[in-house]
Coordinates of C-alpha atoms in Angstrom, one line a residue:
M37 CA 17.4 -13.0 -22.3
K38 CA 15.1 -13.6 -19.4
T39 CA 14.8 -11.0 -16.5
K40 CA 15.7 -12.5 -13.2
L41 CA 12.8 -11.7 -10.8
H42 CA 12.5 -12.3 -7.1
I43 CA 9.0 -11.9 -5.7
L44 CA 9.3 -10.9 -2.1
Y45 CA 6.2 -11.5 0.1
G46 CA 5.0 -12.3 3.6
G47 CA 6.5 -10.1 6.2
K48 CA 6.4 -9.4 9.8
S49 CA 3.1 -7.6 9.6
A50 CA -0.6 -7.9 10.4
E51 CA -1.0 -7.9 6.7
H52 CA 1.0 -11.0 6.2
Q53 CA -1.8 -13.1 4.7
V54 CA -2.8 -10.4 2.3
S55 CA 0.7 -10.4 1.0
L56 CA 0.6 -14.2 0.5
Q57 CA -2.5 -13.9 -1.6
T58 CA -0.9 -11.2 -3.7
A59 CA 2.2 -13.3 -4.3
L60 CA 0.1 -16.3 -5.4
A61 CA -1.9 -14.1 -8.0
V62 CA 1.4 -12.6 -9.3
T63 CA 3.0 -16.0 -10.0
K64 CA -0.1 -17.0 -11.9
A65 CA 0.2 -13.9 -14.1
L66 CA 3.9 -13.8 -14.8
D67 CA 5.0 -14.9 -18.3
M68 CA 7.5 -17.5 -17.4
D69 CA 9.0 -17.2 -20.9
K70 CA 10.1 -13.7 -20.0
Y71 CA 11.1 -14.1 -16.4
E72 CA 13.2 -16.4 -14.2
V73 CA 11.1 -16.2 -11.0
Y74 CA 12.4 -17.0 -7.6
P75 CA 10.2 -16.8 -4.5
L76 CA 11.5 -14.9 -1.4
Y77 CA 9.4 -15.5 1.7
I78 CA 9.6 -13.5 4.9
T79 CA 7.9 -15.4 7.7
D80 CA 5.7 -13.7 10.3
T81 CA 8.6 -13.9 12.7
G82 CA 11.0 -12.2 10.3
E83 CA 13.0 -15.2 8.9
W84 CA 13.9 -15.0 5.2
R85 CA 13.5 -18.1 3.0
R86 CA 14.5 -18.5 -0.6
G87 CA 13.0 -21.0 -3.0
G88 CA 14.4 -22.4 -6.2
L89 CA 13.4 -21.4 -9.7
L90 CA 9.7 -21.6 -10.3
N91 CA 8.9 -23.7 -13.3
G92 CA 5.2 -22.5 -13.3
P93 CA 2.7 -20.7 -11.2
A94 CA 2.5 -21.4 -7.4
E95 CA -0.4 -23.8 -6.7
S96 CA -1.1 -22.6 -3.2
V97 CA -0.2 -20.3 -0.3
H98 CA 1.2 -23.3 1.4
Q99 CA 3.7 -23.9 -1.4
L100 CA 4.8 -20.2 -1.2
K101 CA 5.6 -20.6 2.5
L102 CA 8.6 -22.8 1.3
E103 CA 8.4 -25.3 4.2
D104 CA 9.4 -27.9 1.7
G105 CA 12.7 -27.3 0.2
G106 CA 13.1 -23.6 1.0
E107 CA 16.5 -22.3 2.2
T108 CA 16.9 -19.9 5.1
I109 CA 19.1 -17.0 4.1
A110 CA 20.4 -13.7 5.4
P111 CA 19.0 -10.8 3.2
L112 CA 22.5 -9.7 2.3
A113 CA 22.9 -13.0 0.3
L114 CA 20.8 -11.4 -2.3
S115 CA 23.8 -9.5 -3.5
S116 CA 26.6 -11.9 -2.4
G117 CA 27.5 -13.2 -5.9
E118 CA 25.6 -16.5 -5.3
D119 CA 24.1 -18.2 -8.3
V120 CA 20.8 -16.4 -8.3
A121 CA 22.6 -13.1 -7.9
E122 CA 25.1 -13.4 -10.7
A123 CA 23.0 -10.9 -12.7
S124 CA 21.3 -8.4 -10.6
P125 CA 17.8 -9.6 -10.0
V126 CA 14.8 -7.3 -10.0
I127 CA 13.1 -7.5 -6.6
F128 CA 9.3 -7.3 -6.7
P129 CA 8.2 -6.5 -3.1
L130 CA 4.6 -7.6 -2.6
L131 CA 4.7 -6.6 1.1
H132 CA 1.9 -4.9 2.8
G133 CA 2.1 -2.9 6.0
P134 CA 5.1 -2.3 8.4
N135 CA 8.5 -4.1 7.9
G136 CA 8.0 -4.1 4.2
E137 CA 5.8 -1.4 2.6
D138 CA 7.2 1.3 4.9
G139 CA 10.6 1.9 3.4
T140 CA 12.6 -0.5 5.7
V141 CA 13.0 -3.3 2.9
Q142 CA 13.4 -0.5 0.3
G143 CA 16.4 0.9 2.3
M144 CA 18.1 -2.5 2.4
L145 CA 17.6 -2.9 -1.3
E146 CA 19.2 0.6 -2.0
L147 CA 22.2 -0.5 0.1
L148 CA 22.5 -3.6 -1.9
N149 CA 22.2 -1.5 -5.1
L150 CA 19.4 -3.8 -6.4
P151 CA 16.5 -2.7 -8.7
Y152 CA 13.1 -3.1 -7.1
V153 CA 9.6 -2.5 -8.2
G154 CA 7.7 0.4 -6.7
N155 CA 8.2 3.3 -4.3
G156 CA 11.6 4.2 -2.7
V157 CA 12.5 4.7 0.8
L158 CA 10.8 8.2 1.3
A159 CA 7.7 7.5 -0.6
S160 CA 7.1 4.3 1.2
S161 CA 7.8 5.6 4.7
A162 CA 5.7 8.7 4.1
G163 CA 2.9 6.7 2.5
M164 CA 2.8 4.4 5.3
D165 CA 2.6 6.9 8.1
K166 CA -0.7 8.5 7.7
V167 CA 0.2 11.6 9.8
I168 CA 3.4 12.4 7.8
M169 CA 1.5 11.8 4.6
K170 CA -1.3 14.2 5.4
N171 CA 1.3 16.8 6.5
L172 CA 2.9 16.5 3.1
F173 CA -0.5 16.7 1.3
A174 CA -1.2 19.9 3.3
Q175 CA 2.1 21.4 2.3
A176 CA 1.1 20.6 -1.3
G177 CA -2.2 22.4 -0.8
L178 CA -4.4 19.3 -1.3
P179 CA -7.8 19.6 0.5
Q180 CA -8.3 17.0 3.3
V181 CA -10.8 16.4 6.1
G182 CA -9.9 17.5 9.6
Y183 CA -7.7 15.1 11.6
V184 CA -5.7 14.9 14.9
H185 CA -3.2 12.3 16.0
F186 CA -1.9 11.0 19.3
L187 CA 0.9 8.8 20.7
R188 CA 0.1 5.9 23.0
S189 CA 1.9 7.7 25.8
E190 CA -0.3 10.8 25.5
W191 CA -3.4 8.6 25.8
E192 CA -2.1 6.6 28.7
K193 CA -1.3 9.7 30.7
A194 CA -4.4 11.7 29.9
A195 CA -7.1 9.7 28.1
E196 CA -9.8 12.2 28.8
A197 CA -7.9 15.1 27.3
T198 CA -7.4 13.1 24.0
Y199 CA -11.1 12.4 23.8
V200 CA -12.0 16.0 24.4
K201 CA -9.6 17.1 21.7
V202 CA -11.3 14.8 19.2
E203 CA -14.7 16.1 20.2
E204 CA -13.7 19.7 20.1
D205 CA -11.7 19.6 16.9
L206 CA -13.7 17.0 14.8
G207 CA -16.9 15.9 16.5
Y208 CA -18.8 12.7 15.6
P209 CA -18.7 10.5 13.6
C210 CA -15.0 10.0 13.3
F211 CA -12.6 7.3 12.2
V212 CA -9.8 6.1 14.4
K213 CA -6.8 4.4 12.6
P214 CA -3.4 3.1 13.5
A215 CA -1.0 5.6 11.8
N216 CA 1.1 2.8 10.3
L217 CA -1.1 0.1 8.9
G218 CA -3.1 -0.7 5.9
S219 CA -5.9 -3.0 4.7
S220 CA -8.3 -1.3 7.2
V221 CA -6.8 -3.3 10.0
G222 CA -7.5 -1.8 13.4
I223 CA -9.8 1.0 12.1
S224 CA -13.1 1.8 13.8
K225 CA -15.9 4.3 13.3
A226 CA -17.0 6.2 16.5
K227 CA -20.3 7.8 17.0
N228 CA -20.0 8.7 20.7
R229 CA -17.5 8.8 23.6
E230 CA -17.9 5.1 24.5
E231 CA -17.2 4.0 21.0
L232 CA -14.2 6.5 20.8
A233 CA -12.6 5.1 23.8
N234 CA -13.0 1.5 22.5
S235 CA -11.6 2.6 19.1
F236 CA -8.5 4.1 20.7
R237 CA -7.8 0.9 22.6
E238 CA -8.1 -1.2 19.5
A239 CA -6.0 1.1 17.3
F240 CA -3.2 1.3 19.9
E241 CA -3.0 -2.5 19.8
Y242 CA -1.4 -2.1 16.3
D243 CA 0.7 1.0 16.6
R244 CA 2.1 3.6 19.0
K245 CA 0.5 6.3 17.1
I246 CA -3.0 6.8 15.8
I247 CA -4.8 9.2 13.7
V248 CA -8.4 10.3 14.1
E249 CA -10.2 11.8 11.1
Q250 CA -13.4 13.7 10.6
G251 CA -16.3 11.6 9.2
L252 CA -18.2 12.8 6.1
D253 CA -21.8 11.8 6.1
G254 CA -22.9 10.4 2.8
A255 CA -19.6 11.0 1.0
R256 CA -18.6 8.6 -1.8
E257 CA -15.3 6.7 -1.8
I258 CA -13.6 6.9 -5.1
E259 CA -10.1 5.7 -6.0
I260 CA -7.7 6.1 -9.0
G261 CA -4.5 4.3 -10.0
V262 CA -1.2 6.2 -10.7
L263 CA 1.5 4.5 -12.7
G264 CA 5.0 5.6 -13.8
N265 CA 8.2 7.5 -12.5
D266 CA 8.7 11.1 -13.5
E267 CA 5.8 11.3 -15.8
P268 CA 3.0 9.4 -14.1
E269 CA -0.3 8.5 -15.7
C270 CA -3.7 7.8 -14.3
S271 CA -6.3 5.1 -14.7
V272 CA -10.0 5.5 -14.8
V273 CA -11.8 6.2 -11.4
G274 CA -13.5 3.5 -9.4
E275 CA -15.8 3.7 -6.6
I276 CA -16.1 1.6 -3.4
A277 CA -19.7 0.9 -2.4
P278 CA -19.6 -1.2 0.9
K279 CA -22.8 -2.7 2.1
T280 CA -21.5 -2.4 5.6
E281 CA -21.1 0.9 7.4
F282 CA -17.6 1.4 6.1
Y283 CA -15.0 -0.5 4.1
D284 CA -13.3 -2.5 6.8
Y285 CA -11.0 -5.5 6.7
K286 CA -13.9 -8.0 6.8
A287 CA -15.6 -6.3 3.9
K288 CA -12.4 -6.1 1.9
Y289 CA -11.2 -9.7 2.4
E290 CA -13.8 -11.9 4.0
D291 CA -17.3 -11.1 3.0
G292 CA -16.8 -10.2 -0.5
D293 CA -19.8 -8.0 0.1
T294 CA -18.6 -4.8 -1.4
A295 CA -19.4 -3.5 -4.8
M296 CA -16.6 -2.0 -6.9
I297 CA -18.0 0.3 -9.5
I298 CA -15.6 0.8 -12.5
P299 CA -15.6 3.3 -14.0
A300 CA -17.2 5.5 -11.2
E301 CA -20.2 7.6 -12.4
I302 CA -18.5 11.1 -12.3
D303 CA -18.4 13.9 -14.7
G304 CA -15.5 14.9 -16.7
E305 CA -14.6 17.9 -14.6
T306 CA -14.5 15.8 -11.4
Y307 CA -12.4 13.2 -13.2
A308 CA -9.9 15.8 -14.3
K309 CA -9.7 17.1 -10.8
V310 CA -9.2 13.6 -9.3
K311 CA -6.3 13.1 -11.9
E312 CA -4.6 16.4 -11.0
M313 CA -4.9 15.8 -7.3
A314 CA -3.6 12.2 -7.5
I315 CA -0.5 13.2 -9.5
T316 CA 0.1 16.1 -7.1
A317 CA -0.1 13.6 -4.2
F318 CA 2.2 11.1 -6.0
K319 CA 4.8 13.8 -6.6
S320 CA 4.5 15.3 -3.1
I321 CA 5.9 11.9 -1.6
D322 CA 8.3 11.5 -4.5
G323 CA 6.4 8.4 -5.7
A324 CA 7.8 5.8 -8.1
G325 CA 6.2 2.9 -9.9
L326 CA 2.7 2.9 -8.5
V327 CA 0.2 4.3 -5.9
R328 CA -3.5 4.0 -5.5
A329 CA -4.9 7.4 -4.4
D330 CA -8.2 7.4 -2.4
F331 CA -10.6 10.4 -2.2
F332 CA -13.9 11.4 -0.7
L333 CA -16.5 13.0 -2.9
T334 CA -19.2 14.8 -1.1
K335 CA -22.9 15.3 -2.1
E336 CA -22.0 19.0 -2.9
G337 CA -19.3 17.9 -5.3
E338 CA -16.4 18.7 -2.9
L339 CA -13.3 16.5 -3.3
Y340 CA -11.0 15.6 -0.5
I341 CA -7.9 13.3 -0.7
N342 CA -7.9 10.7 1.9
E343 CA -4.6 8.7 1.4
V344 CA -2.3 7.1 -1.1
N345 CA -1.3 3.4 -0.9
T346 CA 2.3 2.7 -2.0
M347 CA 1.6 -1.0 -2.4
P348 CA -2.1 -1.4 -2.9
G349 CA -3.9 -4.7 -3.0
F350 CA -2.5 -6.5 -6.1
T351 CA -4.6 -9.6 -6.8
P352 CA -6.5 -9.6 -10.1
Y353 CA -9.6 -8.7 -8.1
S354 CA -8.2 -5.8 -6.2
M355 CA -9.1 -2.3 -7.1
F356 CA -5.8 -1.1 -8.4
P357 CA -5.4 -3.8 -11.2
L358 CA -9.0 -3.6 -12.1
L359 CA -8.7 0.2 -12.6
W360 CA -5.9 -0.5 -15.1
Q361 CA -7.8 -3.3 -16.7
H362 CA -10.5 -0.8 -17.4
T363 CA -7.8 1.5 -18.9
D364 CA -6.8 -1.3 -21.3
V365 CA -3.8 -2.6 -19.3
S366 CA -4.1 -6.2 -18.4
Y367 CA -2.8 -7.7 -15.2
P368 CA 0.2 -9.3 -16.9
E369 CA 1.0 -6.1 -18.8
L370 CA 0.7 -4.1 -15.5
I371 CA 3.4 -6.3 -13.9
E372 CA 5.6 -5.9 -17.0
K373 CA 5.3 -2.1 -16.9
L374 CA 6.2 -2.0 -13.2
V375 CA 9.3 -4.3 -13.8
G376 CA 10.2 -1.8 -16.6
Y377 CA 9.8 1.2 -14.3
A378 CA 12.0 -0.5 -11.8
K379 CA 14.8 -1.0 -14.3
E380 CA 14.5 2.6 -15.5
R381 CA 14.8 4.0 -12.1
H382 CA 17.6 1.8 -11.1
E383 CA 19.6 2.8 -14.3
E384 CA 18.9 6.4 -13.7
K385 CA 20.4 6.0 -10.2
Q386 CA 23.6 4.6 -11.5
K387 CA 24.3 7.9 -13.1
I388 CA 24.7 9.6 -9.8
K389 CA 28.3 10.5 -8.9
H390 CA 29.5 9.2 -5.4
T391 CA 32.9 10.9 -5.5
F392 CA 34.1 14.5 -6.3

């Protein structure tokens, strides 16, 4: 019997286009003999559109926008007993950024009691908010670079004081980031006061809260994939080697001018430490399904966790699937595993008593 699978993509987020590319890639990898695949598209204004059964891979991003034949629905219709919901579908959220990767959609799916791929409400929201995430990592004893954070209202009232705090606590260079966004959107590197002020202005365009992190000169950026539920496993380690000054949005998605070294050239002791820290990070946010954990490795061999991404880039050319490909898990197999973990976690939740 085929598994009914709804791929959920798009979203009211600055990462809307990234999500569409991910969804296109997933439709090309799914085994249509194993799955009944239905597209669910959230427009950039928040409208939900549902398409009919896919008979094969989507041919283009335009097709996935469901402008020809898509049906506008209320999200609650996913569990209303309509034809596509007669047997509970597994929802595969391929959403990046706020209003999708941050626990909002996951909370709705929990209320509808639908199985879904990936992290739950807590892990998604904590993984989206870089400040909360780093606070949890600190509680778990994971080494991190120095950081400070600010609300837009603080900056608007006393910009000079915020700049002084960065200079006194962190110094230059430093990285300024929106607290709740991914794909390197809104991130800047600041090497002096003028660049810091410009970086604050840009980051606050995307969020009401920003985080500023200490820069590490010459540190390598390495990443590892984590897969599973209660007993997570790790992939090989990969390294990001951007030819620009840092791995920004343009380097990730437009230039194609960044090297991914898989596996990374690290010794066995460092690899063991990366795996240990990645699993600790995964468990500290109560992860499920998947995360990509990102680290800094200094010239002196010191290892610092940077962040985890609870819905990492998921095209066949993204780091997360490539890490697993080099760990003998193909892209279609990876998708199948994630759907399996979603069912496993959903079945476990059904054992919880709601009366006494």
